[in-house]
Amino acid sequence: MHDSFLKVIGRMLAVVPQSTAAKNVPATDAMTPREIWLVLIGLMSGMFLSSLDQTVVGTAMRTISDDLNGLSLQAWVTTAYLITSTVITPIAGKLSDICGRRPIYMASILIFLIGSILSGFAWSMPTLAVFRAIQGIGGGGLMSLAFTIIADMVAPRERAKYQGFFIAVFGSSSVLGPLVGGFFAGANQILWIDGWRWVFLVNIPIGAIALYMVWRFLHVPQIKHNVKIDWIGVVTVILAVVPLLLVAEQGREWGWLSWNSIMMYTLGILGIVGFIVAEARMGDAALIPLSLFKSTTFTQITVLGILVGFAMFGAMMTIPLFLQLVVGSTPTESGIQMLPMVLGIMMATAIGGRVISKTGRYKALPVFGTGLLVVAFVWLVQINKDSDLWFLMIGMLIVGSGLGLMMQTLTIASQNAVEPRQVGVATAGATFFRQIGGTLGTAVLFSVLFGKIPEALKDIFSRSDTQAQIGAALNDPAIINDPANAGIIEMFTNSSSNPESLADSLSGNTSFLNGAADVLKAPFVEGFALSAQSVYFVALVISIIAFVLSWFVKAEPLRDKSGHQEAAEAAAAAH
């Protein structure tokens, strides 16, 4: 039954059949640089599609939620995408091992485009959340399978040179995203369609290019694996991950010890236990085979990936907030001001790729990468409300440099640590755990951030100088009669300067700070800056742990043949 099911999927998705030679003859020749580049363009288009979408939507979300009358529901739009993209990662990896990379990657593009079209015509926030969940199914496959396909085509030692371009795509989309999102969000209509809807519809031409390039040029011969789909693993990983991601995203609003949160913890723990039991019974056919963790290197790299994901996502989520709330930048400006981090990632990735290619070694890169993260967070923990923009940019450059040395190195190390036939599940597994680390990092660091704000505001408003300045401002006719100050004055009146109420205002909607007099918003700016120090201190502790672990990583020699070459040779030897 499983075999026939997979054959149907393969026939449906493999739009143009590969040649008979590609199907039946295990070619062991390495692909030419031209062939690699043609495939690479398609893969980069798919990755650009996914990574650009996330930054564009984040910039335009305020406009979208206002138009759909669902400001309080906007978190669910993000959460829906996060959950499905995370859950699908190991599933897509396993399916690609069974059905082949090409059909599953093409299916991911198609699903992403369907979700984009539906999202572009959403009529409410709940429907947008559902359609974004569909997008997430495609996006999760795009992000993980691209690195797996490169592993099939290129030997580990040469792989870093090509994977560096993926990191460059990720970085460039981070810069372009706010610009594109700001443009569409600010446009009333384009071709008689609301401007914000083009945030999703713009994916159509990009996706069409990616789909054509993959369909036309991705013809890596497939080595058949006689295994079945681990349906129990699929169900249990959903039961394990979805509740934990929900509580990670919504726990601050629900309360970490509320009944909703406790129920999610319980379901998540039961799901984890069920998943481990199911995977142990399935052996090598498991969704994430437990045999992967017999490799000391893979286990160490996975733990390191979780820690780096924690610090990486935490930094990338909180620094834009600091730029907007403390520096006073617009969302579009904050995206441009993140350029030093992007440049750091791109330069360090290029350097790391050359080191790996020339020496065949990667042991030092995680050490230097985590070391730079430690230096970066030591730097950032010193920021305050008076810090100059250049000071923050130096910190971002160092963070980016550390991440650039780590991101591709961890992927290559995890792929190199397993057998060629397990590259798909190993890559998906490493990506999956890094995303889990990122989700935990975002949840924990945001909880630290907004948990510290009431305490910081209480201290600030208890100071005599603050009370005198606010009191004088509220008695100044010029300030009172300025329409730009109406929101913050109303907030002061409603909260009676209660720190908890003021903190709730800052975490829920910061629009009352826009255009307000400096003297009125100064306490909030200072409170946020002080709370951000606590965030970067936690990230510093995590980075130190990662730095210590990186010294003990068992670096195995990089293989000199591509995944397909090794798999083809093994298949030929078996016959």
Coordinates of C-alpha atoms in Angstrom, one line a residue:
M1 CA 0.0 0.0 0.0
H2 CA 2.7 2.4 1.0
D3 CA 4.7 1.6 -2.2
S4 CA 1.8 2.2 -4.5
F5 CA 1.0 5.4 -2.7
L6 CA 4.6 6.7 -3.2
K7 CA 4.5 5.7 -6.9
V8 CA 1.3 7.7 -7.4
I9 CA 3.0 10.8 -5.7
G10 CA 6.1 10.3 -7.9
R11 CA 4.0 10.2 -11.1
M12 CA 2.0 13.2 -10.1
L13 CA 4.9 15.5 -9.1
A14 CA 7.6 14.5 -11.5
V15 CA 6.1 16.6 -14.3
V16 CA 8.7 15.7 -16.8
P17 CA 10.2 12.2 -16.4
Q18 CA 13.9 11.8 -16.2
S19 CA 15.7 9.9 -18.9
T20 CA 16.0 6.2 -18.7
A21 CA 19.6 6.5 -18.0
A22 CA 18.9 8.8 -15.1
K23 CA 16.5 6.3 -13.7
N24 CA 18.2 3.0 -14.1
V25 CA 22.0 3.7 -14.4
P26 CA 23.6 5.0 -11.2
A27 CA 25.9 7.6 -12.7
T28 CA 28.9 8.3 -10.6
D29 CA 30.4 11.3 -12.5
A30 CA 30.4 14.6 -10.8
M31 CA 28.2 17.3 -12.2
T32 CA 30.0 20.0 -14.2
P33 CA 30.1 23.6 -12.8
R34 CA 27.7 24.8 -15.4
E35 CA 25.1 22.1 -14.5
I36 CA 25.6 22.9 -10.8
W37 CA 25.0 26.6 -11.4
L38 CA 21.9 26.1 -13.5
V39 CA 20.4 24.1 -10.6
L40 CA 21.7 26.5 -8.1
I41 CA 19.8 29.4 -9.7
G42 CA 16.5 27.5 -9.3
L43 CA 17.3 26.5 -5.7
M44 CA 18.3 30.1 -4.8
S45 CA 15.1 31.4 -6.4
G46 CA 13.1 29.0 -4.1
M47 CA 15.0 30.0 -1.0
F48 CA 14.7 33.7 -1.9
L49 CA 11.0 33.2 -2.3
S50 CA 10.7 31.7 1.2
S51 CA 13.1 34.0 3.1
L52 CA 11.9 37.2 1.4
D53 CA 8.2 36.4 2.2
Q54 CA 8.9 36.3 5.9
T55 CA 10.6 39.7 6.1
V56 CA 8.1 41.4 3.7
V57 CA 5.1 40.1 5.7
G58 CA 6.6 41.2 9.0
T59 CA 7.0 44.8 7.7
A60 CA 3.5 45.0 6.3
M61 CA 1.7 43.2 9.1
R62 CA 0.5 46.3 10.8
T63 CA -1.2 47.6 7.6
I64 CA -2.6 44.1 6.9
S65 CA -4.1 43.7 10.4
D66 CA -5.6 47.2 10.3
D67 CA -7.3 46.5 6.9
L68 CA -8.6 43.2 8.0
N69 CA -9.7 44.5 11.4
G70 CA -7.6 42.0 13.4
L71 CA -4.8 43.7 15.2
S72 CA -5.2 41.3 18.2
L73 CA -5.0 38.3 15.9
Q74 CA -1.8 39.2 14.0
A75 CA 0.4 36.9 16.2
W76 CA -1.6 33.9 14.9
V77 CA -0.6 34.8 11.3
T78 CA 3.0 34.4 12.2
T79 CA 2.5 31.4 14.5
A80 CA 0.6 29.5 11.8
Y81 CA 3.4 29.8 9.3
L82 CA 6.0 29.0 12.0
I83 CA 4.3 25.8 13.1
T84 CA 3.7 24.3 9.7
S85 CA 7.1 25.2 8.3
T86 CA 8.8 23.7 11.3
V87 CA 6.7 20.5 11.4
I88 CA 7.1 19.9 7.6
T89 CA 10.9 20.1 7.7
P90 CA 11.7 16.5 8.8
I91 CA 8.7 15.2 6.8
A92 CA 9.9 16.8 3.6
G93 CA 13.4 15.5 4.2
K94 CA 12.1 11.9 4.6
L95 CA 9.8 12.1 1.6
S96 CA 12.7 13.4 -0.6
D97 CA 14.7 10.4 0.4
I98 CA 11.9 8.1 -0.8
C99 CA 10.4 9.9 -3.7
G100 CA 13.4 12.0 -4.9
R101 CA 14.4 15.6 -4.3
R102 CA 13.0 17.0 -7.5
P103 CA 9.3 16.1 -7.1
I104 CA 9.2 17.1 -3.4
Y105 CA 11.0 20.4 -4.1
M106 CA 8.7 21.2 -7.0
A107 CA 5.7 20.3 -4.8
S108 CA 7.0 22.6 -2.1
I109 CA 7.2 25.5 -4.6
L110 CA 3.6 24.7 -5.9
I111 CA 2.2 24.6 -2.3
F112 CA 3.9 27.8 -1.4
L113 CA 2.5 29.5 -4.5
I114 CA -1.0 28.2 -3.7
G115 CA -0.7 29.6 -0.2
S116 CA 0.6 32.9 -1.5
I117 CA -2.4 33.3 -3.9
L118 CA -4.9 32.4 -1.2
S119 CA -3.2 34.8 1.3
G120 CA -3.3 37.6 -1.3
F121 CA -7.1 37.3 -1.4
A122 CA -7.7 36.6 2.3
W123 CA -10.8 38.3 3.6
S124 CA -10.1 38.1 7.4
M125 CA -7.3 37.5 9.8
P126 CA -8.4 33.9 10.6
T127 CA -8.5 33.1 6.9
L128 CA -5.1 34.7 6.4
A129 CA -3.7 32.6 9.3
V130 CA -5.0 29.4 7.6
F131 CA -3.6 30.4 4.2
R132 CA -0.2 31.3 5.8
A133 CA -0.2 27.8 7.3
I134 CA -0.4 26.4 3.8
Q135 CA 2.4 28.7 2.7
G136 CA 4.4 27.4 5.7
I137 CA 4.1 23.8 4.4
G138 CA 5.8 24.9 1.1
G139 CA 8.3 27.2 2.8
G140 CA 9.5 24.6 5.2
G141 CA 10.3 22.2 2.3
L142 CA 12.1 25.0 0.3
M143 CA 14.4 26.0 3.1
S144 CA 15.5 22.4 4.1
L145 CA 15.6 20.7 0.7
A146 CA 17.9 23.2 -1.0
F147 CA 20.8 22.3 1.3
T148 CA 20.0 18.6 0.8
I149 CA 20.1 18.9 -3.0
I150 CA 23.4 20.6 -3.0
A151 CA 24.7 17.8 -0.8
D152 CA 23.6 15.4 -3.5
M153 CA 25.5 17.3 -6.2
V154 CA 28.7 18.5 -4.6
A155 CA 31.3 16.9 -2.3
P156 CA 31.4 18.3 1.3
R157 CA 34.8 19.9 0.8
E158 CA 33.5 21.9 -2.2
R159 CA 30.0 22.4 -0.9
A160 CA 30.7 25.5 1.3
K161 CA 31.5 27.5 -1.8
Y162 CA 28.0 26.9 -3.2
Q163 CA 26.1 27.0 0.1
G164 CA 27.6 30.5 0.7
F165 CA 25.3 31.8 -2.1
F166 CA 22.3 30.5 -0.2
I167 CA 23.4 32.5 2.9
A168 CA 23.9 35.5 0.6
V169 CA 20.3 35.1 -0.7
F170 CA 19.1 34.9 2.9
G171 CA 21.0 38.0 3.8
S172 CA 19.9 40.1 0.7
S173 CA 16.2 39.1 1.3
S174 CA 16.6 40.5 4.9
V175 CA 17.5 43.9 3.5
L176 CA 15.1 43.9 0.6
G177 CA 12.2 42.6 2.6
P178 CA 11.5 45.7 4.6
L179 CA 11.8 47.9 1.5
V180 CA 9.4 45.8 -0.5
G181 CA 7.0 45.4 2.4
G182 CA 7.1 49.1 3.1
F183 CA 6.4 49.9 -0.6
F184 CA 3.4 47.5 -0.9
A185 CA 2.0 48.5 2.5
G186 CA 2.2 52.1 1.6
A187 CA 0.5 51.8 -1.7
N188 CA -3.3 52.1 -1.7
Q189 CA -3.8 50.0 -4.9
I190 CA -1.7 48.4 -7.6
L191 CA -3.6 47.2 -10.7
W192 CA -6.9 47.7 -8.8
I193 CA -5.8 45.4 -5.9
D194 CA -5.0 46.6 -2.4
G195 CA -1.3 47.3 -2.1
W196 CA -0.7 45.0 0.9
R197 CA -2.1 42.0 -1.0
W198 CA 0.9 42.3 -3.4
V199 CA 3.1 41.3 -0.5
F200 CA 1.8 37.7 -1.3
L201 CA 1.1 38.0 -5.0
V202 CA 4.6 39.1 -5.8
N203 CA 5.7 35.6 -5.0
I204 CA 4.0 34.3 -8.2
P205 CA 6.6 35.5 -10.8
I206 CA 9.5 34.6 -8.5
G207 CA 8.0 31.1 -7.8
A208 CA 7.3 30.6 -11.5
I209 CA 11.0 31.2 -12.3
A210 CA 12.1 28.8 -9.5
L211 CA 9.7 26.1 -10.7
Y212 CA 10.9 26.3 -14.3
M213 CA 14.6 26.2 -13.4
V214 CA 14.1 23.2 -11.1
W215 CA 11.9 21.4 -13.7
R216 CA 14.3 22.2 -16.5
F217 CA 17.7 21.6 -14.9
L218 CA 17.4 19.5 -11.8
H219 CA 18.0 16.0 -13.0
V220 CA 20.2 14.3 -10.4
P221 CA 19.6 10.6 -10.8
Q222 CA 17.7 9.1 -7.9
I223 CA 18.8 6.2 -5.9
K224 CA 15.7 4.3 -4.8
H225 CA 15.3 3.6 -1.1
N226 CA 13.0 0.6 -0.4
V227 CA 11.5 2.1 2.8
K228 CA 8.0 3.2 3.8
I229 CA 6.6 6.4 5.2
D230 CA 6.7 6.6 8.9
W231 CA 3.1 7.7 9.5
I232 CA 3.3 7.2 13.2
G233 CA 6.4 9.4 13.3
V234 CA 4.6 12.1 11.3
V235 CA 1.6 12.1 13.7
T236 CA 3.7 12.0 16.9
V237 CA 6.1 14.8 15.7
I238 CA 3.0 17.0 15.1
L239 CA 1.7 16.1 18.6
A240 CA 5.1 16.9 20.1
V241 CA 6.0 20.1 18.2
V242 CA 2.7 21.9 17.7
P243 CA 1.7 22.3 21.4
L244 CA 5.2 23.4 22.3
L245 CA 5.4 26.0 19.5
L246 CA 1.9 27.2 20.4
V247 CA 2.9 27.8 24.1
A248 CA 6.3 29.3 23.0
E249 CA 4.4 31.8 20.8
Q250 CA 1.4 32.5 23.0
G251 CA 2.7 31.7 26.5
R252 CA 3.4 35.3 27.3
E253 CA -0.2 36.3 26.5
W254 CA -1.8 33.2 28.1
G255 CA 0.5 33.2 31.2
W256 CA 3.3 30.5 31.4
L257 CA 1.4 28.7 34.2
S258 CA -2.1 29.1 32.9
W259 CA -4.3 26.1 32.2
N260 CA -3.8 26.6 28.4
S261 CA 0.0 26.5 28.8
I262 CA -0.1 23.5 31.2
M263 CA -2.2 21.6 28.7
M264 CA 0.2 22.4 25.9
Y265 CA 3.2 21.3 28.1
T266 CA 1.4 18.0 28.8
L267 CA 0.5 17.3 25.2
G268 CA 4.0 18.2 24.1
I269 CA 5.7 15.9 26.6
L270 CA 3.4 13.0 25.7
G271 CA 4.1 13.7 22.0
I272 CA 7.9 13.6 22.6
V273 CA 7.7 10.3 24.4
G274 CA 5.4 8.9 21.7
F275 CA 7.8 10.1 19.0
I276 CA 10.9 8.6 20.6
V277 CA 9.1 5.2 21.0
A278 CA 7.8 5.3 17.4
E279 CA 11.2 6.2 16.0
A280 CA 12.9 3.5 18.0
R281 CA 10.5 0.9 16.5
M282 CA 10.9 2.1 12.9
G283 CA 14.7 2.0 12.8
D284 CA 16.2 3.4 9.7
A285 CA 12.8 4.0 8.2
A286 CA 12.0 6.5 10.9
L287 CA 11.1 10.1 10.2
I288 CA 14.3 11.1 12.1
P289 CA 16.2 7.9 12.6
L290 CA 17.6 7.7 16.2
S291 CA 20.6 6.0 14.6
L292 CA 21.7 9.5 13.5
F293 CA 22.5 10.3 17.1
K294 CA 25.0 7.4 17.3
S295 CA 27.3 9.7 15.5
T296 CA 29.0 11.9 18.2
T297 CA 29.6 14.6 15.6
F298 CA 26.0 14.7 14.5
T299 CA 24.7 14.9 18.1
Q300 CA 27.2 17.6 19.1
I301 CA 26.4 19.7 15.9
T302 CA 22.7 19.3 16.6
V303 CA 23.0 20.6 20.1
L304 CA 25.2 23.4 18.9
G305 CA 22.7 24.3 16.2
I306 CA 19.9 24.6 18.8
L307 CA 22.1 27.0 20.9
V308 CA 23.1 29.0 17.9
G309 CA 19.5 29.1 16.7
F310 CA 18.5 30.4 20.1
A311 CA 20.9 33.3 20.0
M312 CA 20.5 34.0 16.2
F313 CA 16.7 34.3 16.2
G314 CA 16.7 36.1 19.5
A315 CA 19.1 38.8 18.1
M316 CA 17.4 39.1 14.8
M317 CA 14.0 39.6 16.4
T318 CA 15.0 42.1 19.2
I319 CA 17.5 44.3 17.4
P320 CA 14.9 45.7 14.9
L321 CA 12.7 46.5 17.9
F322 CA 15.5 48.4 19.6
L323 CA 16.1 50.3 16.4
Q324 CA 12.4 51.3 16.1
L325 CA 11.7 52.0 19.8
V326 CA 15.0 53.5 21.0
V327 CA 16.7 54.8 18.0
G328 CA 13.4 56.0 16.5
S329 CA 13.7 54.3 13.1
T330 CA 10.8 53.3 10.9
P331 CA 10.3 49.6 10.0
T332 CA 11.8 50.3 6.6
E333 CA 14.7 52.2 8.0
S334 CA 15.4 49.5 10.6
G335 CA 15.6 47.0 7.8
I336 CA 18.3 49.0 6.1
Q337 CA 20.1 49.6 9.4
M338 CA 20.4 45.8 9.8
L339 CA 22.7 45.8 6.8
P340 CA 25.9 45.4 8.9
M341 CA 24.6 42.1 10.2
V342 CA 23.8 40.9 6.7
L343 CA 27.3 42.0 5.5
G344 CA 28.9 40.2 8.4
I345 CA 27.0 37.0 7.5
M346 CA 27.9 37.3 3.8
M347 CA 31.6 38.1 4.4
A348 CA 32.2 35.4 7.0
T349 CA 30.3 32.8 4.9
A350 CA 32.6 33.5 2.0
I351 CA 35.7 33.3 4.2
G352 CA 34.5 30.1 5.9
G353 CA 33.7 28.5 2.5
R354 CA 37.2 29.2 1.2
V355 CA 38.8 27.8 4.3
I356 CA 36.8 24.6 4.1
S357 CA 37.5 24.2 0.3
K358 CA 41.2 24.8 0.6
T359 CA 42.0 22.9 3.8
G360 CA 39.2 20.3 4.0
R361 CA 38.8 21.1 7.6
Y362 CA 36.1 22.9 9.6
K363 CA 37.0 22.3 13.3
A364 CA 38.1 25.9 13.9
L365 CA 35.1 27.6 12.3
P366 CA 32.5 26.8 15.0
V367 CA 35.0 27.9 17.7
F368 CA 35.7 31.2 16.0
G369 CA 32.0 31.6 15.2
T370 CA 30.7 31.1 18.7
G371 CA 33.6 33.1 20.0
L372 CA 32.5 36.1 17.9
L373 CA 28.9 35.7 19.2
V374 CA 30.3 35.9 22.8
V375 CA 32.2 39.1 21.8
A376 CA 29.1 40.5 20.1
F377 CA 26.8 40.0 23.1
V378 CA 29.4 41.4 25.5
W379 CA 29.3 44.4 23.2
L380 CA 25.5 44.6 22.9
V381 CA 24.9 44.1 26.7
Q382 CA 26.4 47.6 27.1
I383 CA 23.8 49.4 25.0
N384 CA 21.6 52.1 26.6
K385 CA 19.2 54.8 25.5
D386 CA 22.0 57.1 24.6
S387 CA 24.0 54.6 22.5
D388 CA 24.9 55.9 19.0
L389 CA 23.7 54.0 16.0
W390 CA 27.3 53.2 15.0
F391 CA 27.8 51.4 18.3
L392 CA 24.8 49.1 17.7
M393 CA 26.0 48.6 14.1
I394 CA 29.4 47.3 15.2
G395 CA 27.6 44.8 17.4
M396 CA 25.4 43.7 14.5
L397 CA 28.5 43.3 12.3
I398 CA 30.1 41.0 14.9
V399 CA 26.9 39.0 15.4
G400 CA 26.6 38.5 11.6
S401 CA 30.3 37.5 11.3
G402 CA 29.8 34.8 14.0
L403 CA 26.6 33.5 12.4
G404 CA 28.3 33.5 8.9
L405 CA 31.0 31.2 10.2
M406 CA 28.5 28.9 11.8
M407 CA 25.4 28.5 9.6
Q408 CA 26.9 26.7 6.6
T409 CA 29.5 24.9 8.7
L410 CA 26.9 23.2 10.9
T411 CA 25.0 22.1 7.9
I412 CA 28.0 20.6 6.2
A413 CA 29.3 19.0 9.4
S414 CA 25.9 17.3 10.0
Q415 CA 25.7 16.0 6.4
N416 CA 29.3 14.7 6.5
A417 CA 28.7 12.9 9.8
V418 CA 26.1 10.4 8.4
E419 CA 25.9 7.9 5.6
P420 CA 25.0 9.2 2.1
R421 CA 21.6 7.6 2.2
Q422 CA 20.8 9.5 5.3
V423 CA 21.8 13.0 4.0
G424 CA 18.1 14.0 3.5
V425 CA 16.9 13.2 6.9
A426 CA 20.1 14.4 8.5
T427 CA 19.8 17.8 6.8
A428 CA 16.1 18.1 7.6
G429 CA 16.7 17.0 11.2
A430 CA 19.5 19.6 11.7
T431 CA 17.3 22.3 10.2
F432 CA 14.4 21.2 12.3
F433 CA 16.3 21.3 15.6
R434 CA 17.8 24.7 14.7
Q435 CA 14.3 26.1 14.1
I436 CA 13.2 24.7 17.4
G437 CA 16.1 26.5 19.1
G438 CA 15.2 29.7 17.3
T439 CA 11.6 29.4 18.4
L440 CA 12.6 28.8 22.0
G441 CA 15.1 31.7 21.8
T442 CA 12.5 34.1 20.5
A443 CA 9.9 33.0 23.1
V444 CA 12.4 33.1 26.0
L445 CA 14.1 36.4 25.0
F446 CA 10.8 38.2 24.4
S447 CA 9.6 37.0 27.8
V448 CA 12.7 38.3 29.4
L449 CA 12.3 41.6 27.5
F450 CA 8.7 42.3 28.3
G451 CA 9.0 40.7 31.8
K452 CA 11.8 43.2 32.7
I453 CA 10.0 46.3 31.3
P454 CA 7.5 46.7 34.3
E455 CA 10.4 46.6 36.8
A456 CA 12.5 49.0 34.7
L457 CA 9.5 51.4 34.3
K458 CA 8.8 51.2 38.1
D459 CA 12.3 52.3 38.9
I460 CA 12.3 55.0 36.2
F461 CA 8.9 56.5 37.3
S462 CA 9.9 56.4 41.0
R463 CA 12.8 58.8 40.3
S464 CA 12.2 62.4 41.2
D465 CA 13.7 63.7 38.0
T466 CA 11.3 61.7 35.9
Q467 CA 8.3 62.8 37.9
A468 CA 9.3 66.4 37.6
Q469 CA 9.9 66.2 33.9
I470 CA 6.6 64.4 33.2
G471 CA 4.7 66.7 35.5
A472 CA 6.0 69.8 33.8
A473 CA 5.3 68.3 30.3
L474 CA 1.7 67.5 31.2
N475 CA 1.2 71.1 32.3
D476 CA 2.8 72.6 29.2
P477 CA 0.0 73.8 26.8
A478 CA 2.2 73.4 23.8
I479 CA 2.6 69.7 24.6
I480 CA -1.0 69.1 25.7
N481 CA -2.4 70.7 22.6
D482 CA -0.1 68.9 20.1
P483 CA -2.2 66.1 18.4
A484 CA 0.9 63.9 18.1
N485 CA 0.9 63.7 21.9
A486 CA -2.7 62.7 22.3
G487 CA -2.1 58.9 22.4
I488 CA 0.7 59.0 25.0
I489 CA -1.2 61.5 27.2
E490 CA -4.3 59.3 27.1
M491 CA -2.2 56.3 28.0
F492 CA -0.7 58.2 31.0
T493 CA -4.2 59.2 32.1
N494 CA -5.7 55.7 31.8
S495 CA -2.8 53.9 33.5
S496 CA -2.2 56.5 36.3
S497 CA 1.5 55.7 35.7
N498 CA 1.1 52.1 36.9
P499 CA 4.2 50.3 35.6
E500 CA 2.3 47.1 34.7
S501 CA -0.2 49.0 32.7
L502 CA 2.4 51.0 31.0
A503 CA 4.4 47.9 30.2
D504 CA 1.3 46.3 28.7
S505 CA 0.9 49.3 26.4
L506 CA 4.5 49.0 25.3
S507 CA 4.2 45.3 24.5
G508 CA 0.9 45.5 22.8
N509 CA 0.9 48.7 20.6
T510 CA 3.7 51.2 20.5
S511 CA 2.0 53.6 18.1
F512 CA 1.4 56.1 20.9
L513 CA 5.2 56.8 20.8
N514 CA 5.1 57.9 17.1
G515 CA 5.7 61.6 16.9
A516 CA 5.3 62.1 20.7
A517 CA 7.4 64.7 22.5
D518 CA 10.8 63.4 23.6
V519 CA 10.2 64.2 27.2
L520 CA 7.0 62.1 27.3
K521 CA 8.4 59.0 25.6
A522 CA 11.9 59.2 27.2
P523 CA 10.9 56.9 30.2
F524 CA 9.7 54.2 27.7
V525 CA 12.8 54.4 25.6
E526 CA 15.0 54.1 28.7
G527 CA 12.9 51.2 30.0
F528 CA 13.1 49.3 26.8
A529 CA 16.8 49.9 26.5
L530 CA 17.4 48.6 30.0
S531 CA 15.3 45.6 29.4
A532 CA 17.2 44.9 26.1
Q533 CA 20.4 44.6 28.2
S534 CA 18.8 41.7 30.0
V535 CA 18.0 40.0 26.7
Y536 CA 21.5 40.3 25.4
F537 CA 22.9 39.0 28.7
V538 CA 20.8 35.8 28.4
A539 CA 22.0 35.5 24.7
L540 CA 25.6 36.0 26.0
V541 CA 25.2 33.1 28.5
I542 CA 23.8 30.8 25.7
S543 CA 26.7 31.8 23.4
I544 CA 29.3 31.0 26.1
I545 CA 27.8 27.5 26.5
A546 CA 27.9 27.1 22.7
F547 CA 31.5 28.4 22.7
V548 CA 32.6 25.8 25.3
L549 CA 30.8 23.0 23.4
S550 CA 32.4 23.9 20.1
W551 CA 35.8 23.0 21.5
F552 CA 34.7 19.4 22.0
V553 CA 33.1 18.9 18.5
K554 CA 34.6 15.8 16.9
A555 CA 35.3 17.0 13.4
E556 CA 35.4 14.1 10.9
P557 CA 37.4 14.4 7.7
L558 CA 35.3 15.9 4.9
R559 CA 34.5 13.4 2.1
D560 CA 35.6 14.2 -1.4
K561 CA 32.6 12.8 -3.3
S562 CA 29.1 14.1 -3.6
G563 CA 26.2 12.4 -1.9
H564 CA 24.9 11.0 -5.2
Q565 CA 28.3 9.6 -6.2
E566 CA 28.7 7.8 -2.9
A567 CA 25.1 6.5 -3.0
A568 CA 25.5 5.3 -6.6
E569 CA 28.7 3.5 -5.8
A570 CA 27.1 1.8 -2.8
A571 CA 24.1 0.7 -4.9
A572 CA 26.4 -0.6 -7.6
A573 CA 28.5 -2.5 -5.1
A574 CA 25.3 -4.1 -3.6
H575 CA 24.5 -5.5 -7.1

